[in-house]
Short mmCIF file of C-alpha atoms and ligand atoms in Angstrom, two decimals:
data_model
loop_
_atom_site.label_atom_id
_atom_site.label_comp_id
_atom_site.label_asym_id
_atom_site.label_seq_id
_atom_site.Cartn_x
_atom_site.Cartn_y
_atom_site.Cartn_z
CA MET A 26 -41.53 -13.63 -7.17
CA GLU A 27 -38.93 -10.74 -6.45
CA PHE A 28 -37.30 -10.87 -2.97
CA GLU A 29 -35.48 -8.39 -0.75
CA PRO A 30 -32.49 -9.41 1.07
CA VAL A 31 -32.37 -8.20 5.08
CA ILE A 32 -28.67 -8.33 6.15
CA GLY A 33 -27.11 -7.46 9.84
CA LEU A 34 -23.94 -7.68 10.92
CA GLU A 35 -22.02 -8.28 14.19
CA VAL A 36 -18.82 -7.03 14.00
CA HIS A 37 -16.36 -7.83 16.74
CA VAL A 38 -13.37 -5.55 17.28
CA GLN A 39 -10.32 -6.47 19.40
CA LEU A 40 -9.50 -3.29 21.23
CA LYS A 41 -5.69 -2.53 21.14
CA THR A 42 -4.99 -2.34 25.24
CA LYS A 43 -1.76 -3.26 26.78
CA SER A 44 -3.24 -5.59 28.77
CA LYS A 45 -6.51 -7.84 28.91
CA LEU A 46 -9.89 -6.71 30.12
CA PHE A 47 -9.97 -8.05 33.64
CA CYS A 48 -6.34 -8.76 34.35
CA SER A 49 -2.79 -7.41 33.86
CA CYS A 50 -1.54 -10.14 31.18
CA ALA A 51 -0.17 -8.77 27.97
CA THR A 52 -2.07 -8.73 24.87
CA GLU A 53 0.51 -8.92 22.15
CA PHE A 54 -0.27 -10.80 19.33
CA GLY A 55 1.98 -13.71 18.21
CA ALA A 56 3.51 -14.74 21.47
CA ALA A 57 4.49 -18.22 22.40
CA PRO A 58 1.19 -20.38 23.17
CA ASN A 59 0.22 -19.83 27.09
CA SER A 60 2.94 -17.17 27.89
CA GLN A 61 0.39 -14.55 28.88
CA VAL A 62 -2.15 -16.00 31.13
CA CYS A 63 -2.68 -15.65 34.72
CA PRO A 64 -5.18 -17.12 37.45
CA VAL A 65 -7.79 -14.59 36.65
CA CYS A 66 -8.13 -14.99 32.79
CA LEU A 67 -7.61 -19.09 33.13
CA GLY A 68 -10.60 -18.86 35.31
CA HIS A 69 -8.98 -20.01 38.52
CA PRO A 70 -11.46 -20.63 41.48
CA GLY A 71 -11.27 -17.43 43.82
CA VAL A 72 -9.81 -14.89 41.95
CA LEU A 73 -11.39 -11.46 41.30
CA PRO A 74 -11.44 -9.68 37.79
CA VAL A 75 -10.93 -5.78 37.52
CA LEU A 76 -12.51 -3.90 34.77
CA ASN A 77 -9.42 -2.14 32.55
CA LYS A 78 -10.00 1.60 32.59
CA GLN A 79 -8.41 1.98 28.85
CA ALA A 80 -10.74 -0.61 27.50
CA LEU A 81 -13.73 1.02 29.00
CA ASP A 82 -12.36 4.63 27.42
CA TYR A 83 -11.81 2.85 24.18
CA ALA A 84 -15.55 1.17 24.27
CA VAL A 85 -17.15 4.86 24.98
CA LEU A 86 -14.85 6.67 22.44
CA CYS A 87 -16.04 3.85 19.59
CA GLY A 88 -19.73 4.35 20.76
CA LEU A 89 -19.26 8.15 20.46
CA ALA A 90 -17.87 7.88 16.86
CA LEU A 91 -20.71 5.37 15.85
CA ASN A 92 -23.20 8.09 17.05
CA CYS A 93 -24.36 5.69 19.84
CA SER A 94 -25.89 6.51 22.99
CA ILE A 95 -23.58 6.19 25.91
CA SER A 96 -25.21 4.34 28.81
CA LYS A 97 -24.52 5.82 32.31
CA PHE A 98 -25.18 2.45 33.78
CA SER A 99 -24.01 -0.90 32.31
CA LYS A 100 -23.20 -3.91 33.88
CA PHE A 101 -21.46 -7.26 33.10
CA ASP A 102 -23.12 -10.65 32.44
CA ARG A 103 -21.85 -14.20 32.25
CA LYS A 104 -22.79 -15.87 28.93
CA ASN A 105 -22.45 -19.64 30.02
CA TYR A 106 -21.44 -22.33 27.53
CA PHE A 107 -18.99 -24.82 27.41
CA TYR A 108 -16.08 -25.31 24.69
CA PRO A 109 -12.45 -26.28 25.50
CA ASP A 110 -10.95 -22.85 24.77
CA LEU A 111 -13.33 -21.25 27.57
CA PRO A 112 -11.71 -22.27 30.86
CA LYS A 113 -14.38 -20.74 32.97
CA ASN A 114 -17.33 -22.09 30.95
CA TYR A 115 -18.54 -18.62 30.73
CA GLN A 116 -17.84 -15.59 28.96
CA VAL A 117 -18.16 -12.27 30.70
CA SER A 118 -19.80 -10.09 28.18
CA GLN A 119 -22.99 -7.24 28.39
CA PHE A 120 -26.40 -8.41 27.87
CA ASP A 121 -29.38 -6.17 28.87
CA LYS A 122 -27.24 -3.14 30.05
CA PRO A 123 -24.61 -2.56 27.28
CA ILE A 124 -22.26 0.16 27.34
CA CYS A 125 -23.31 1.63 24.10
CA GLY A 126 -26.91 1.87 22.94
CA LYS A 127 -28.49 2.96 19.62
CA GLY A 128 -26.74 4.76 16.84
CA LYS A 129 -25.66 5.01 13.30
CA ILE A 130 -23.09 5.47 10.60
CA THR A 131 -23.22 6.91 7.04
CA PHE A 132 -21.45 6.00 4.04
CA LEU A 133 -21.08 6.49 0.31
CA ILE A 134 -22.04 3.57 -2.07
CA ASN A 135 -22.08 4.28 -5.74
CA GLY A 136 -21.93 7.80 -4.82
CA ASN A 137 -24.69 7.79 -2.75
CA GLU A 138 -25.30 8.27 0.94
CA LYS A 139 -26.64 5.35 3.03
CA THR A 140 -27.38 5.25 6.67
CA ILE A 141 -27.02 2.10 8.66
CA GLY A 142 -28.36 1.82 12.07
CA ILE A 143 -26.25 0.57 15.18
CA THR A 144 -28.18 -1.73 17.70
CA ARG A 145 -25.71 -1.81 20.19
CA ALA A 146 -22.11 -1.99 21.22
CA HIS A 147 -20.98 -3.97 24.44
CA LEU A 148 -17.72 -4.97 25.59
CA GLU A 149 -16.71 -8.77 26.39
CA GLU A 150 -13.77 -10.72 26.92
CA ASP A 151 -12.34 -12.91 23.78
CA ALA A 152 -12.10 -16.98 24.33
CA GLY A 153 -8.91 -18.94 23.72
CA LYS A 154 -8.06 -20.53 20.35
CA LEU A 155 -7.67 -24.27 19.71
CA VAL A 156 -4.71 -25.26 17.81
CA HIS A 157 -4.73 -28.36 15.89
CA SER A 158 -1.56 -30.14 14.71
CA GLU A 159 -0.98 -30.74 10.92
CA THR A 160 -1.85 -34.58 11.50
CA GLY A 161 -5.32 -33.97 13.31
CA ALA A 162 -4.03 -36.40 15.70
CA GLU A 163 -3.49 -33.75 18.48
CA SER A 164 -5.25 -30.53 19.58
CA GLY A 165 -4.20 -27.89 22.15
CA VAL A 166 -5.44 -24.71 23.70
CA ASP A 167 -3.86 -21.40 23.55
CA PHE A 168 -5.19 -19.19 26.29
CA ASN A 169 -3.02 -16.22 25.42
CA ARG A 170 -6.43 -14.70 23.48
CA THR A 171 -8.69 -15.53 26.65
CA GLY A 172 -9.71 -12.34 28.20
CA ILE A 173 -8.56 -9.69 25.56
CA PRO A 174 -11.33 -7.20 25.21
CA LEU A 175 -13.64 -7.26 22.50
CA LEU A 176 -16.21 -4.57 21.34
CA GLU A 177 -18.88 -6.16 19.66
CA ILE A 178 -20.93 -3.68 17.12
CA VAL A 179 -24.46 -5.18 16.12
CA SER A 180 -26.01 -3.54 13.10
CA GLU A 181 -29.64 -3.13 12.72
CA PRO A 182 -31.16 -5.33 10.06
CA ASP A 183 -30.80 -2.19 7.57
CA LEU A 184 -28.47 -3.60 4.81
CA ARG A 185 -29.80 -4.79 1.72
CA THR A 186 -27.13 -6.01 -0.54
CA PRO A 187 -23.98 -7.63 0.14
CA GLU A 188 -22.00 -4.66 -1.64
CA GLU A 189 -23.56 -2.40 1.43
CA ALA A 190 -22.51 -5.05 3.80
CA TYR A 191 -19.06 -4.71 2.10
CA MET A 192 -18.99 -0.79 2.55
CA TYR A 193 -20.55 -0.93 6.07
CA LEU A 194 -17.30 -3.10 7.35
CA HIS A 195 -15.02 -0.94 5.74
CA MET A 196 -16.89 2.25 7.10
CA ILE A 197 -16.73 0.44 10.63
CA LYS A 198 -12.85 -0.60 10.15
CA ASN A 199 -12.17 3.03 8.95
CA ILE A 200 -13.64 4.70 12.08
CA ILE A 201 -12.03 2.42 14.49
CA GLU A 202 -8.55 2.96 12.81
CA TYR A 203 -9.19 6.77 12.83
CA LEU A 204 -9.87 6.25 16.65
CA GLY A 205 -6.44 4.46 16.97
CA VAL A 206 -8.18 1.77 19.31
CA SER A 207 -7.73 -1.50 17.25
CA ASP A 208 -5.49 -2.95 14.34
CA CYS A 209 -8.92 -4.03 12.73
CA ASN A 210 -6.59 -6.94 11.10
CA MET A 211 -8.96 -9.52 9.87
CA GLU A 212 -6.25 -12.08 9.28
CA GLU A 213 -4.97 -11.58 12.79
CA GLY A 214 -8.46 -11.77 13.99
CA SER A 215 -8.45 -8.36 15.50
CA LEU A 216 -11.68 -7.70 13.50
CA ARG A 217 -14.45 -10.36 12.97
CA CYS A 218 -17.70 -10.70 11.54
CA ASP A 219 -20.59 -12.62 11.56
CA ALA A 220 -24.18 -11.89 9.60
CA ASN A 221 -27.51 -12.60 9.88
CA VAL A 222 -29.31 -13.16 6.45
CA SER A 223 -32.84 -13.56 5.65
CA ILE A 224 -34.83 -12.65 2.20
CA ARG A 225 -38.74 -11.28 2.16
CA PRO A 226 -40.97 -10.87 -0.69
CA LYS A 227 -40.33 -7.64 -1.86
CA GLY A 228 -43.19 -5.06 -0.47
CA GLN A 229 -43.45 -7.64 2.61
CA GLU A 230 -42.80 -5.95 5.95
CA LYS A 231 -42.48 -9.20 8.01
CA PHE A 232 -38.93 -10.71 8.34
CA GLY A 233 -38.11 -14.18 6.87
CA THR A 234 -36.50 -16.66 8.86
CA LYS A 235 -32.88 -15.71 9.36
CA VAL A 236 -29.63 -17.70 9.32
CA GLU A 237 -26.51 -16.86 11.15
CA ILE A 238 -23.34 -17.16 8.77
CA LYS A 239 -19.85 -17.39 10.61
CA ASN A 240 -16.31 -18.26 9.67
CA MET A 241 -15.74 -15.13 7.21
CA ASN A 242 -12.34 -14.05 7.56
CA SER A 243 -12.05 -11.27 5.01
CA PHE A 244 -14.34 -8.14 3.55
CA ARG A 245 -14.67 -9.91 0.37
CA ASN A 246 -15.40 -13.27 1.77
CA VAL A 247 -18.47 -11.62 3.72
CA GLN A 248 -19.50 -10.06 0.51
CA LYS A 249 -19.16 -13.55 -1.30
CA ALA A 250 -21.02 -15.68 1.38
CA LEU A 251 -23.59 -13.12 1.53
CA ALA A 252 -24.30 -13.23 -2.19
CA TYR A 253 -23.80 -17.28 -2.09
CA GLU A 254 -26.77 -17.54 0.94
CA LEU A 255 -29.12 -14.93 -0.62
CA GLU A 256 -29.35 -17.14 -3.77
CA ARG A 257 -29.58 -20.43 -1.93
CA GLN A 258 -32.41 -19.03 0.18
CA GLU A 259 -33.99 -17.88 -2.79
CA ASP A 260 -33.59 -21.04 -4.58
CA GLU A 261 -34.98 -22.95 -1.61
CA ILE A 262 -38.25 -20.89 -1.24
CA LEU A 263 -38.78 -20.93 -5.25
CA GLY A 264 -38.45 -24.66 -5.09
CA GLY A 265 -41.08 -24.98 -2.54
CA GLY A 266 -38.60 -25.41 0.40
CA ILE A 267 -38.69 -23.42 3.83
CA ILE A 268 -35.79 -21.51 5.44
CA VAL A 269 -34.33 -23.42 8.68
CA GLN A 270 -33.43 -21.13 11.50
CA GLU A 271 -29.81 -22.39 11.69
CA THR A 272 -26.23 -21.18 11.77
CA ARG A 273 -23.88 -21.71 8.74
CA LEU A 274 -20.19 -21.59 8.20
CA TRP A 275 -18.77 -20.17 5.26
CA ASP A 276 -15.98 -22.43 3.16
CA ALA A 277 -13.78 -20.09 1.27
CA ASP A 278 -12.29 -23.09 -0.67
CA LYS A 279 -15.74 -24.30 -1.76
CA ASN A 280 -17.28 -20.98 -2.01
CA GLN A 281 -20.35 -22.01 -0.34
CA THR A 282 -21.86 -21.81 3.34
CA PHE A 283 -22.87 -25.30 4.86
CA SER A 284 -24.97 -25.93 8.12
CA MET A 285 -23.36 -26.39 11.39
CA ARG A 286 -26.09 -26.38 14.04
CA THR A 287 -29.90 -25.66 13.68
CA LYS A 288 -32.12 -23.60 16.09
CA GLU A 289 -32.91 -27.08 18.08
CA GLU A 290 -29.19 -27.35 18.90
CA ALA A 291 -28.68 -23.67 19.60
CA HIS A 292 -27.35 -22.46 23.07
CA ASP A 293 -29.41 -21.25 25.90
CA TYR A 294 -26.72 -19.05 27.33
CA ARG A 295 -28.54 -18.65 30.71
CA TYR A 296 -27.10 -14.99 31.10
CA PHE A 297 -26.97 -13.69 34.64
CA PRO A 298 -25.20 -10.89 36.21
CA GLU A 299 -21.56 -11.19 37.04
CA PRO A 300 -21.22 -11.14 40.66
CA ASP A 301 -17.31 -10.45 40.59
CA LEU A 302 -17.78 -7.05 38.99
CA VAL A 303 -19.30 -3.92 40.05
CA PRO A 304 -21.72 -2.10 37.50
CA VAL A 305 -20.19 0.82 35.43
CA LYS A 306 -21.34 4.15 36.21
CA LEU A 307 -20.41 7.07 33.98
CA ASP A 308 -20.90 10.67 34.50
CA GLU A 309 -21.45 13.60 32.16
CA ASN A 310 -17.87 14.88 32.67
CA TYR A 311 -16.33 11.63 31.71
CA ILE A 312 -18.22 11.11 28.36
CA LYS A 313 -17.62 14.81 27.52
CA SER A 314 -13.77 14.36 28.01
CA LEU A 315 -13.68 11.41 25.58
CA GLU A 316 -16.15 13.40 23.31
CA ASN A 317 -13.33 16.06 23.19
CA GLN A 318 -10.94 13.31 22.13
CA LEU A 319 -12.42 12.55 18.95
CA PRO A 320 -10.37 13.08 15.83
CA GLU A 321 -12.49 14.35 12.52
CA LEU A 322 -14.15 11.12 11.36
CA PRO A 323 -13.59 9.69 8.14
CA PHE A 324 -17.05 10.66 6.66
CA ASP A 325 -16.83 14.29 7.91
CA ARG A 326 -13.13 14.09 6.64
CA MET A 327 -14.27 13.10 3.15
CA ASN A 328 -16.84 15.78 2.85
CA ARG A 329 -14.46 18.47 3.70
CA PHE A 330 -11.84 17.14 1.24
CA THR A 331 -14.45 17.64 -1.47
CA LYS A 332 -15.27 21.10 -0.56
CA GLU A 333 -11.76 22.31 0.43
CA TYR A 334 -9.79 20.61 -2.19
CA THR A 335 -12.43 20.42 -4.79
CA LEU A 336 -11.96 16.65 -5.46
CA THR A 337 -14.87 14.25 -6.23
CA GLY A 338 -16.93 12.26 -4.04
CA TYR A 339 -14.80 8.80 -4.88
CA ASP A 340 -11.31 10.69 -4.80
CA ALA A 341 -11.87 12.02 -1.34
CA GLN A 342 -13.43 8.84 -0.09
CA VAL A 343 -10.39 6.89 -1.20
CA LEU A 344 -7.94 9.48 -0.01
CA THR A 345 -9.65 9.42 3.55
CA SER A 346 -9.85 5.71 3.57
CA SER A 347 -7.24 5.58 6.04
CA ARG A 348 -6.13 8.36 8.53
CA GLU A 349 -2.41 8.03 7.45
CA ILE A 350 -3.10 8.52 4.00
CA ALA A 351 -5.49 11.42 4.64
CA ASP A 352 -3.02 12.85 6.73
CA TYR A 353 -0.19 12.56 4.14
CA TYR A 354 -2.80 14.06 1.48
CA GLU A 355 -3.12 16.92 3.62
CA GLU A 356 0.32 17.51 4.11
CA CYS A 357 1.04 17.64 0.50
CA ALA A 358 -2.06 19.91 0.02
CA ASN A 359 -0.32 22.64 2.39
CA LEU A 360 2.68 22.44 -0.11
CA THR A 361 1.29 22.91 -3.34
CA ASP A 362 -2.20 24.09 -4.78
CA ASP A 363 -2.58 21.33 -7.40
CA TYR A 364 -4.81 19.28 -5.51
CA LYS A 365 -5.90 17.08 -8.18
CA ALA A 366 -2.47 16.14 -9.24
CA VAL A 367 -1.51 15.05 -5.84
CA SER A 368 -4.51 13.19 -5.43
CA ASN A 369 -3.65 11.37 -9.06
CA TRP A 370 -0.46 10.62 -7.85
CA VAL A 371 -1.28 9.41 -4.39
CA GLN A 372 -4.00 7.16 -5.70
CA SER A 373 -2.19 5.84 -8.50
CA GLU A 374 1.49 5.36 -7.99
CA LEU A 375 2.04 5.86 -4.08
CA LEU A 376 -0.92 3.29 -2.91
CA ARG A 377 0.19 0.85 -5.48
CA GLU A 378 3.78 1.13 -4.62
CA ILE A 379 3.03 0.78 -0.53
CA ASN A 380 0.54 -1.84 -1.36
CA GLU A 381 3.23 -3.94 -3.42
CA LYS A 382 6.08 -3.48 -0.86
CA LYS A 383 3.48 -3.80 1.94
CA ILE A 384 4.75 -0.96 4.03
CA SER A 385 2.77 2.06 5.43
CA ILE A 386 2.61 5.28 3.87
CA LYS A 387 4.80 6.79 6.81
CA GLU A 388 7.58 4.20 5.86
CA SER A 389 7.62 5.24 1.98
CA LYS A 390 10.75 7.44 1.00
CA VAL A 391 8.44 9.56 -0.88
CA THR A 392 7.57 12.12 1.50
CA PRO A 393 4.80 14.76 1.17
CA SER A 394 7.66 17.36 0.36
CA LYS A 395 9.54 14.93 -2.05
CA LEU A 396 6.04 14.38 -3.79
CA THR A 397 5.41 18.08 -4.27
CA ASP A 398 8.52 19.04 -5.13
CA MET A 399 8.52 16.75 -8.19
CA LEU A 400 5.13 18.19 -9.03
CA LYS A 401 6.67 21.33 -9.25
CA LEU A 402 9.31 20.54 -11.73
CA ILE A 403 6.16 19.27 -13.75
CA GLN A 404 4.57 22.51 -13.10
CA LYS A 405 7.53 24.34 -14.58
CA GLY A 406 7.78 22.05 -17.31
CA VAL A 407 11.16 20.90 -16.22
CA ILE A 408 10.07 17.34 -16.68
CA SER A 409 7.24 15.72 -18.42
CA GLY A 410 4.51 13.78 -16.63
CA LYS A 411 5.68 10.53 -18.10
CA ILE A 412 9.42 11.02 -17.04
CA ALA A 413 7.82 12.02 -13.53
CA LYS A 414 6.93 8.45 -13.27
CA ILE A 415 10.78 7.47 -13.83
CA VAL A 416 11.77 10.09 -11.08
CA PHE A 417 9.28 8.97 -8.53
CA HIS A 418 10.33 5.25 -8.61
CA GLU A 419 13.77 6.63 -8.18
CA ILE A 420 12.58 8.77 -5.18
CA MET A 421 10.85 5.77 -4.22
CA ARG A 422 13.98 3.42 -4.28
CA SER A 423 16.82 5.87 -3.21
CA GLY A 424 14.83 8.44 -1.15
CA LYS A 425 16.70 11.13 -3.46
CA ASP A 426 15.19 14.62 -4.10
CA ALA A 427 13.48 14.95 -7.50
CA GLU A 428 15.70 17.72 -8.54
CA GLN A 429 18.93 15.59 -7.90
CA ILE A 430 17.39 12.61 -9.67
CA VAL A 431 16.44 14.59 -12.84
CA LYS A 432 20.11 16.14 -12.84
CA GLU A 433 21.88 12.95 -12.23
CA LYS A 434 20.07 11.05 -14.97
CA GLY A 435 19.75 13.76 -17.61
CA LEU A 436 16.04 13.68 -17.32
CA VAL A 437 15.65 17.52 -17.99
CA GLN A 438 12.60 17.91 -20.55
CA ILE A 439 13.54 18.85 -24.08
CA SER A 440 11.90 22.14 -24.49
CA ASN A 441 14.36 23.66 -27.12
CA PRO A 442 12.71 23.80 -30.78
CA ASP A 443 16.13 23.44 -32.12
CA GLU A 444 16.87 20.39 -30.51
CA LEU A 445 13.48 18.48 -31.56
CA LYS A 446 13.67 19.92 -35.14
CA ASN A 447 15.57 17.18 -36.77
CA ILE A 448 14.01 14.54 -35.04
CA VAL A 449 10.33 15.92 -35.89
CA GLU A 450 11.51 16.08 -39.69
CA LYS A 451 12.75 12.35 -39.68
CA VAL A 452 9.28 11.24 -37.99
CA ILE A 453 7.34 12.89 -40.66
CA LYS A 454 9.83 11.54 -43.46
CA ASP A 455 9.95 7.94 -42.01
CA ASN A 456 5.97 7.65 -41.67
CA LYS A 457 4.34 9.10 -44.93
CA LYS A 458 1.44 6.95 -44.77
CA ILE A 459 0.70 7.80 -41.16
CA VAL A 460 1.05 11.56 -42.07
CA ASP A 461 -1.39 11.09 -45.21
CA ASP A 462 -3.75 9.39 -43.02
CA TYR A 463 -3.87 11.95 -40.35
CA LYS A 464 -4.41 14.59 -43.22
CA GLY A 465 -6.98 12.38 -44.43
CA GLY A 466 -9.02 12.95 -41.17
CA LYS A 467 -7.82 10.08 -39.01
CA GLU A 468 -6.90 12.22 -35.74
CA LYS A 469 -5.45 8.78 -33.90
CA SER A 470 -2.58 8.92 -36.57
CA PHE A 471 -1.43 12.04 -35.12
CA MET A 472 -0.92 10.83 -31.67
CA PHE A 473 1.13 7.88 -33.18
CA LEU A 474 3.37 10.74 -34.52
CA VAL A 475 3.99 12.17 -31.36
CA GLY A 476 4.63 8.92 -29.70
CA GLN A 477 7.30 8.33 -32.22
CA VAL A 478 9.02 11.74 -30.97
CA MET A 479 8.58 10.82 -27.54
CA LYS A 480 10.23 7.63 -28.34
CA ALA A 481 13.11 9.13 -30.33
CA THR A 482 13.64 11.35 -27.16
CA GLN A 483 13.18 8.45 -24.51
CA GLY A 484 10.15 10.62 -23.52
CA LYS A 485 12.20 13.74 -22.83
CA ALA A 486 10.61 16.05 -25.47
CA ASN A 487 7.91 18.40 -24.16
CA PRO A 488 4.62 17.16 -25.26
CA GLN A 489 2.78 20.21 -26.12
CA LEU A 490 5.92 21.71 -27.98
CA VAL A 491 5.93 18.10 -29.84
CA THR A 492 2.56 18.95 -30.79
CA LYS A 493 2.97 22.41 -31.93
CA MET A 494 6.22 21.64 -34.08
CA LEU A 495 4.32 18.48 -35.64
CA LYS A 496 1.22 20.39 -36.73
CA GLU A 497 3.51 23.06 -38.05
CA ALA A 498 5.46 20.84 -40.12
CA ILE A 499 2.66 18.95 -41.43
CA GLY A 500 0.80 21.87 -42.09
ZN1 ZN B 630 -4.48 -13.19 32.87
#
């Protein structure tokens, strides 16, 4: 029997507002425990929450970017449950009238377009955080996170593979980062993801019993947890068992999911309208004004890059994977017409360096003008592509101009045949057997000879000239 996976994701995005959703407490990450709290977010009796306008703007912006319908009428509800990190014993969320209704996003997977439906996106407040001592003997509660605005984005069960889920998450993160409304840092918890997973026999329309997976703290872990869970469910069914509706936790160390609670133990949240907050009514002008603030979004920008800079879909996808990288690329593209070369250098050397150094592209000393100046030296034949790597790393290190580095280090390409003549002759003389191999039809041997000349000149010889001279000398 062949099975088809059915996956839906719930993504919590922490909105980057200065203050919390219903009070004026700061939201900064990493502050001393319980230093960013007040009677409102601690749920003292008699206090009144007030909705943060910025959080509302951000939520609507996200909704528009996810092609969601924006509700002109929405309201907040209390989601009731008990947990030590929840001082009010309820979370203010949205139940039947979310701020954002149905939407969809499109992304590329293995070169093909895939569109995934969005069921809804709603605003809610975050809970606090339990902190356990190393010995496990004590636990404390940090309420700094309590009341921080979250946007929960719920997808339709349209995803069919763990890889699709991974790419979907990337696109959500990408879009939100383009909007600048969240840091989307999974390790710091500003982006969190839960998954609903089931399988069904191929061709069957009815969904199988779904299992919810929690506690996945990286995109790769989401992919791994889904792959594990799909296999577990298949084994269970093929072994004559049944799938139990339950919540399972991902254990990244053991690489498996384990049961946390079954449906019988599931919460009944007893949602009811939040009496302390007025419903949110939005008019057309407000929604229009936010629509006008939308930047060009990643998928559109990717498509434009393929056309405007004649890049492949893959290249364009990498270069638009963050707004900073895309901006950097376009700045370069304004300074040179060698779009492909810029694409290669950004994707290989530049991204590798900034990833290794854990800096942002803006912090790199290789500015767009410094990079394109260097590319012009290659174009003019002043330096070879190989030498350019040395120059690149020197710019990265010192921030000096390419031209200056080339002069100081004597890296100018040797394009004068007289300077290369003796070296070419010596290489041929020292490698008689390889020359014979080449004459006998072994093309690879020729590359070895070119390599020897390059080596002898510390990579400074003009490779085209070396090729020409070797061919002439060997005859
Ligand atoms: Zn507060």
